[in-house]
Amino acid sequence: MAKIPHRLYLTEEQMPSKWYNLRADMKEQPDPMLNPGTFKPTAEEDLYPVFCKKLAHQEMDAETKYVDIPEEIQDFYKMYRPSPLIRAYNLEKALGTPAKIYYKFEGNNTSGSHKLNSAVAQAYYAKEQGLTSLTTETGAGQWGTALAEACSYYNIPLTVYMVKCSYEQKPFRKSIIQTFDATIIPSPSETTNAGRKILAENPGTGGSLGCAISEAVEKAVTTEGCRYVLGSVLNQVLLHQSVIGLETKTAMEILGEYPDIIIGCAGGGSNLGGLIAPFMQDKLLGKADPRIIAVEPASCPSLTRGKYAYDFCDTGKVTPMARMYTLGSSFIPSANHAGGLRYHGMSPILSKLYHDGYMEAVAVEQTKVFEAACLFAKQETILPAPESSHAIRTAIDEALKCKETGESKTILFGLTGTGYFDMMAYNAYLEGKMTDYIPTDEDLEMGFSQLPKIPGIQE
Amino acid sequence: MAKIPHRLYLTEEQMPSKWYNLRADMKEQPDPMLNPGTFKPTAEEDLYPVFCKKLAHQEMDAETKYVDIPEEIQDFYKMYRPSPLIRAYNLEKALGTPAKIYYKFEGNNTSGSHKLNSAVAQAYYAKEQGLTSLTTETGAGQWGTALAEACSYYNIPLTVYMVKCSYEQKPFRKSIIQTFDATIIPSPSETTNAGRKILAENPGTGGSLGCAISEAVEKAVTTEGCRYVLGSVLNQVLLHQSVIGLETKTAMEILGEYPDIIIGCAGGGSNLGGLIAPFMQDKLLGKADPRIIAVEPASCPSLTRGKYAYDFCDTGKVTPMARMYTLGSSFIPSANHAGGLRYHGMSPILSKLYHDGYMEAVAVEQTKVFEAACLFAKQETILPAPESSHAIRTAIDEALKCKETGESKTILFGLTGTGYFDMMAYNAYLEGKMTDYIPTDEDLEMGFSQLPKIPGIQE
């Protein structure tokens, strides 16, 4: 067999024309979302005030295994996809590992991450339904940029609530989102009841994804023709992001490879869920048994230290409740934590799979993450996003274990994006000013104590 | 024939293994460089104190038509190349033009531009010769980042003199260059005689590429085991950058296309010279006759308003003199000019070709450039660098002419890089604070009056 190329790009013909819905192959389904007033399972129609209809349907549909990607979305994908599957030859050499390291690089688009994969889908369906505006939240700013790009393309006015500490750490994220014509508001803000309430309780807060979600949802449901869109956590997002895993699996098949270990960073689960989808399918169907590792920040350890419980998806407690690994919707990671992956919960699909033993999770400290990021940048000539660098850290750790054991494992990780807008965090690391934060058990108990009480289900 | 894909990536096998040396096909050669003391033509050996030997040879070699790309450099290229040739379907649709627009996108690497193509070559040859450090200058910061990446990969300490106004406009460029372990100094600085002299004459200056070159050259020639490397203007750089054009031509052949018009932005000429190389070869050999258009900023119009004359390549007048289109080595564009393309001269090869009528040039104002950049970003989902956006402006203008005439021309332009580090300039544009600057004839006369006098050649 010929030498494996550094980068493999599929042709347009090899790109997927359907998304893959992981739920259709799960033996046990995630528990249903519950209405926070009635504690009854949420029906598709209950979601219509918040999401456009097609997306509400995708959110609830656990049956359809393959969902056609509308041709317009496929065309948009072709503007920046396929993303390359890259063999990290230089990183392998620098580590002196017998492991083969591959990464799927989703950062080669202006949003700088995989988020565009779902943003374009959500903007497209909103346009199709004739909606006149959208709202969303953004943490590190990648989702906000991605959705601004997609909305600009489809001419839909967009308001982005950006987690305040990210807004302040990343001044240029604001500019790029504005380049794509979106309005951007630091959250919590005075523009919503939810924001005003949070500010009254904690005026100095740097915000959280949970607060920003509350504000964006409130704005959407109180504005005519407006809906809310979310870049992670949701089932529909994992569906759209399956394009990452489907491309990866096809590319690996072309190379005659199959991963022994699959690693992805995990905040709300959008990248991880997308990357692993077809490999998890193999696992669910008993066709293969790769190790699947979710990597989360030690400062926001929802899988490794959270509870598998019903919780609100937002701080303001306006969304349906989902059963997931959570730190409690009031949990806000320390402001010293750089970048995204600061969500209190985790995709219900991934939570269920983790709970059922289909995947592992590790938590890593950010100084170790940036150490890995800098090594990776120098060897592979890509400056990674802090979020993605969590996966790099663990991929390096696994490759070093192979060095010890002499095993030549095939490691695949998701490189979700680039770090061009994270230079303040890189600065802090390079200047030795970055610190680590690990919440104490007491910090976590505080979050857990506020989990909702649901008669007969969660007392 | 099948529909042309949005993006075409060559396979590794289709990538060039040789660079193409345009001089070997030129009927008349550029005039020789002259020693500034003796006014005698510079010999290869004269360059050894400044450049490493292999690069000095490439600088002088007008004979060898195809130069083997060392395998190590090919391997480095494979980390981020091939770059895609993209059909701008959405831009075409937005413009309503019958023209077909293609662009070669060089921004998908962490340096954010095509500059890495020559940086890796120059760092490799320096390492091969056993040099222990390198110096360079950078304007917008793309070259500095690219060289820092390459030097970090080959473990060569690097000092970057960055044009002071860019250093101040782009704080994060500094961080990224430091991530790759380089030392960065705003120029003019107190670290060199050239810098001190310029500061004494003009303490408030924002600097220029010309000053930064003087400082970097001085530092190199006064430091043991150190040499200077430059990211544009030089013949060797155009040689390395021919990889852009060679890939583009192969890709267009696969698509069954040939450009009627080829457009590139022009500062020192590195991108333009690389992109056009094999198409200019066709033109020189009478095989085809595409229009070739250099686009420069109205604020630094070396081709459209400069003189074809012998001049120094730097402000401190320490380099050999080259015959080129120049505004005079003392010319410094207004600080209101965003981004790169602020060099007073132009590649001697391109200058000669322009002088002999093989290409055209246009100058465009920066507000028009940013207008084109924002339109492009929204349609093509890539945030372009200000430099690259000069080419976008002219590509759009040519496509709109096709709309008037109904001609379906094939337009090719070079999208040299991304604008992630240029958000302050985008901000200024979006907030309506960006202004245009066009030097007056008097401004230009001032520069011309200081062109060197060379007995018998330039009086």
Coordinates of N, CA and C in Angstrom, one line a residue, chain A residues 19-20 22 59 77 80-81 104 106 111-120 122 136-144 146-147 209 213 229-246 248 262-278 280 292-297 302-303 324 340-343 345-351 353 359 387-388 391 413-417:
Chain A
W19 N -27.3 12.9 7.0 CA -26.8 12.9 8.3 C -27.2 11.6 9.0
Y20 N -26.5 11.2 10.0 CA -26.7 9.9 10.7 C -27.3 10.3 12.1
L22 N -27.8 9.0 15.5 CA -27.3 8.0 16.5 C -28.4 7.3 17.3
E59 N -35.3 17.3 16.6 CA -34.9 17.1 18.0 C -35.6 15.9 18.7
Y77 N -22.2 23.4 2.4 CA -21.1 22.6 3.0 C -19.9 22.6 2.0
Y80 N -16.9 25.0 2.2 CA -15.8 24.8 3.1 C -15.4 23.4 3.5
R81 N -16.2 22.5 3.1 CA -16.0 21.0 3.3 C -15.6 20.4 2.0
K104 N -9.1 15.0 12.5 CA -10.0 15.6 11.6 C -10.1 17.1 11.9
E106 N -11.4 20.7 11.6 CA -12.7 21.4 11.2 C -12.5 22.9 11.2
S111 N -15.5 30.8 10.5 CA -16.0 30.7 11.9 C -14.9 30.0 12.8
G112 N -14.0 29.4 12.1 CA -12.8 28.8 12.9 C -13.1 27.5 13.6
S113 N -14.3 26.9 13.3 CA -14.6 25.6 14.0 C -15.7 24.8 13.2
H114 N -16.0 23.7 13.8 CA -17.0 22.8 13.3 C -18.4 23.4 13.4
K115 N -18.6 24.5 14.2 CA -19.9 25.0 14.5 C -20.7 25.3 13.3
L116 N -20.0 25.7 12.2 CA -20.7 26.1 11.0 C -21.6 24.9 10.4
N117 N -21.2 23.7 10.7 CA -21.9 22.5 10.2 C -23.4 22.5 10.6
S118 N -23.6 22.9 11.9 CA -25.0 23.0 12.4 C -25.6 24.4 12.1
A119 N -24.8 25.4 12.2 CA -25.3 26.8 11.9 C -26.0 26.9 10.6
V120 N -25.4 26.4 9.6 CA -26.0 26.5 8.2 C -27.3 25.8 8.2
Q122 N -29.4 25.1 10.7 CA -30.4 25.8 11.5 C -30.8 27.1 10.8
T136 N -29.3 33.7 19.5 CA -28.5 32.6 20.0 C -27.6 33.1 21.1
E137 N -26.9 32.2 21.7 CA -25.9 32.5 22.7 C -24.5 32.0 22.1
T138 N -23.4 32.6 22.6 CA -22.1 32.1 22.3 C -21.2 32.2 23.5
G139 N -20.3 31.2 23.6 CA -19.4 31.2 24.7 C -18.1 31.7 24.2
A140 N -17.3 30.9 23.7 CA -15.9 31.3 23.2 C -16.1 32.1 22.0
G141 N -17.2 32.1 21.3 CA -17.4 33.0 20.1 C -17.5 32.2 18.8
Q142 N -17.1 31.0 18.8 CA -17.1 30.2 17.6 C -18.5 30.0 17.0
W143 N -19.4 29.6 17.9 CA -20.8 29.4 17.5 C -21.4 30.7 17.0
G144 N -21.2 31.8 17.7 CA -21.7 33.0 17.3 C -21.2 33.5 15.9
A146 N -20.1 31.4 13.6 CA -20.6 30.5 12.6 C -22.1 30.8 12.2
L147 N -22.9 31.1 13.3 CA -24.3 31.4 13.0 C -24.4 32.7 12.3
L209 N -22.7 30.1 29.8 CA -23.5 29.7 28.7 C -25.0 29.6 29.2
I213 N -28.1 31.5 27.3 CA -29.2 30.7 26.8 C -30.5 31.2 27.2
V229 N -31.8 29.4 18.4 CA -31.0 28.3 17.9 C -29.8 28.2 18.8
L230 N -29.3 26.9 18.9 CA -28.3 26.6 19.9 C -27.2 25.7 19.2
G231 N -26.0 26.0 19.6 CA -24.9 25.4 18.8 C -24.4 24.0 19.4
S232 N -25.0 23.6 20.5 CA -24.5 22.3 21.0 C -25.6 21.6 21.8
V233 N -25.3 20.6 22.5 CA -26.1 19.9 23.5 C -27.3 19.2 22.8
L234 N -28.0 19.9 21.9 CA -29.3 19.3 21.4 C -29.0 18.1 20.5
N235 N -30.1 17.3 20.4 CA -30.0 16.2 19.5 C -29.9 16.6 18.1
Q236 N -30.6 17.7 17.7 CA -30.5 18.1 16.3 C -29.1 18.5 15.9
V237 N -28.4 19.1 16.9 CA -27.0 19.6 16.6 C -26.1 18.3 16.4
L238 N -26.3 17.3 17.2 CA -25.5 16.1 17.0 C -25.8 15.5 15.7
L239 N -27.0 15.6 15.3 CA -27.4 15.0 14.0 C -26.6 15.8 12.9
H240 N -26.6 17.1 12.9 CA -25.9 17.9 11.8 C -24.4 17.6 11.9
Q241 N -23.9 17.5 13.1 CA -22.5 17.3 13.3 C -22.0 15.9 12.9
S242 N -22.9 15.0 12.6 CA -22.5 13.7 12.2 C -21.8 13.7 10.9
V243 N -21.9 14.9 10.2 CA -21.1 15.0 8.9 C -19.6 14.9 9.2
I244 N -19.2 15.3 10.4 CA -17.7 15.2 10.7 C -17.3 13.7 10.8
G245 N -18.1 12.9 11.5 CA -17.8 11.5 11.7 C -17.9 10.7 10.4
L246 N -19.0 11.1 9.6 CA -19.2 10.3 8.4 C -18.1 10.5 7.4
T248 N -15.1 11.4 8.2 CA -13.9 10.8 8.8 C -13.8 9.3 8.5
I262 N -10.7 7.0 19.9 CA -11.3 8.2 19.3 C -11.5 9.2 20.4
I263 N -10.9 10.4 20.2 CA -10.8 11.4 21.3 C -11.5 12.7 20.8
G264 N -12.3 13.2 21.6 CA -12.9 14.5 21.3 C -13.1 15.4 22.5
C265 N -12.9 16.7 22.4 CA -13.2 17.6 23.5 C -14.7 17.6 23.7
A266 N -15.1 17.9 24.9 CA -16.5 17.9 25.2 C -16.9 19.0 26.1
G267 N -17.8 19.9 25.5 CA -18.4 21.0 26.3 C -19.8 20.7 26.4
G268 N -20.6 20.9 25.3 CA -22.0 20.5 25.3 C -22.1 19.2 24.5
G269 N -21.0 18.8 23.8 CA -21.0 17.6 23.1 C -21.1 17.6 21.6
S270 N -21.2 18.8 21.0 CA -21.5 18.9 19.5 C -20.4 18.3 18.7
N271 N -19.2 18.6 19.0 CA -18.1 18.0 18.2 C -17.9 16.5 18.4
L272 N -17.9 16.2 19.7 CA -17.7 14.8 20.1 C -18.8 13.9 19.5
G273 N -20.0 14.4 19.7 CA -21.1 13.6 19.2 C -21.1 13.4 17.7
G274 N -20.6 14.4 17.0 CA -20.5 14.3 15.5 C -19.4 13.4 15.1
L275 N -18.3 13.6 15.7 CA -17.1 12.8 15.3 C -17.3 11.3 15.5
I276 N -17.9 11.0 16.7 CA -17.9 9.6 17.0 C -19.1 8.9 16.4
A277 N -20.1 9.6 15.9 CA -21.4 9.0 15.5 C -21.2 7.7 14.8
P278 N -20.6 7.6 13.6 CA -20.6 6.3 12.9 C -19.7 5.2 13.6
M280 N -19.5 5.0 16.9 CA -20.4 4.6 18.0 C -21.4 3.6 17.4
I292 N -13.6 5.2 23.2 CA -14.1 6.6 22.9 C -13.9 7.4 24.1
I293 N -13.1 8.5 24.0 CA -12.8 9.3 25.2 C -13.3 10.7 25.0
A294 N -14.1 11.2 25.9 CA -14.5 12.6 26.0 C -13.5 13.3 26.9
V295 N -13.0 14.5 26.4 CA -12.1 15.2 27.2 C -12.7 16.5 27.6
E296 N -12.7 16.8 28.9 CA -13.4 18.0 29.4 C -12.4 18.8 30.3
P297 N -12.6 20.1 30.5 CA -11.8 20.8 31.4 C -12.0 20.4 32.8
S302 N -18.3 18.1 33.8 CA -19.7 17.6 33.9 C -19.7 16.1 33.9
L303 N -19.0 15.4 33.0 CA -19.0 14.0 32.9 C -18.3 13.3 34.1
M324 N -29.2 14.5 32.0 CA -27.9 14.6 31.4 C -26.9 14.6 32.6
G340 N -14.0 27.9 25.5 CA -15.3 27.4 25.7 C -15.3 26.2 26.6
L341 N -16.2 25.2 26.3 CA -16.3 24.0 27.1 C -16.7 24.4 28.6
R342 N -17.5 25.5 28.7 CA -17.9 25.9 30.0 C -19.4 25.7 30.3
Y343 N -20.0 24.8 29.6 CA -21.4 24.5 29.8 C -21.6 23.6 31.0
G345 N -23.9 21.3 31.6 CA -24.4 20.0 31.3 C -23.7 19.3 30.2
M346 N -24.4 18.4 29.6 CA -23.8 17.6 28.5 C -24.9 17.0 27.6
S347 N -24.7 16.9 26.3 CA -25.7 16.3 25.4 C -26.4 15.1 26.1
P348 N -27.7 15.1 26.1 CA -28.4 13.9 26.7 C -28.0 12.6 26.0
I349 N -27.8 12.7 24.7 CA -27.4 11.4 24.0 C -26.0 10.9 24.5
L350 N -25.1 11.8 24.6 CA -23.8 11.4 25.0 C -23.8 11.0 26.5
S351 N -24.6 11.7 27.3 CA -24.7 11.4 28.7 C -25.2 10.0 28.9
L353 N -25.0 7.5 26.7 CA -24.0 6.6 26.2 C -22.9 6.4 27.2
M359 N -18.6 4.9 26.5 CA -17.5 5.8 26.4 C -16.9 6.2 27.7
E387 N -10.2 24.9 23.1 CA -11.1 23.8 23.3 C -10.6 22.5 22.6
S388 N -10.2 22.7 21.3 CA -9.6 21.5 20.6 C -8.4 20.9 21.3
A391 N -8.5 17.8 23.4 CA -8.4 16.5 22.7 C -6.9 16.3 22.4
F413 N -8.3 11.9 16.7 CA -9.0 12.9 17.5 C -9.6 14.1 16.6
G414 N -10.5 14.8 17.2 CA -11.1 15.9 16.5 C -10.4 17.2 16.8
L415 N -9.9 17.8 15.8 CA -9.3 19.2 16.0 C -10.4 20.2 15.5
T416 N -11.2 20.6 16.5 CA -12.4 21.3 16.2 C -12.2 22.7 15.6
G417 N -11.1 23.3 16.0 CA -10.9 24.7 15.4 C -9.6 25.3 15.7

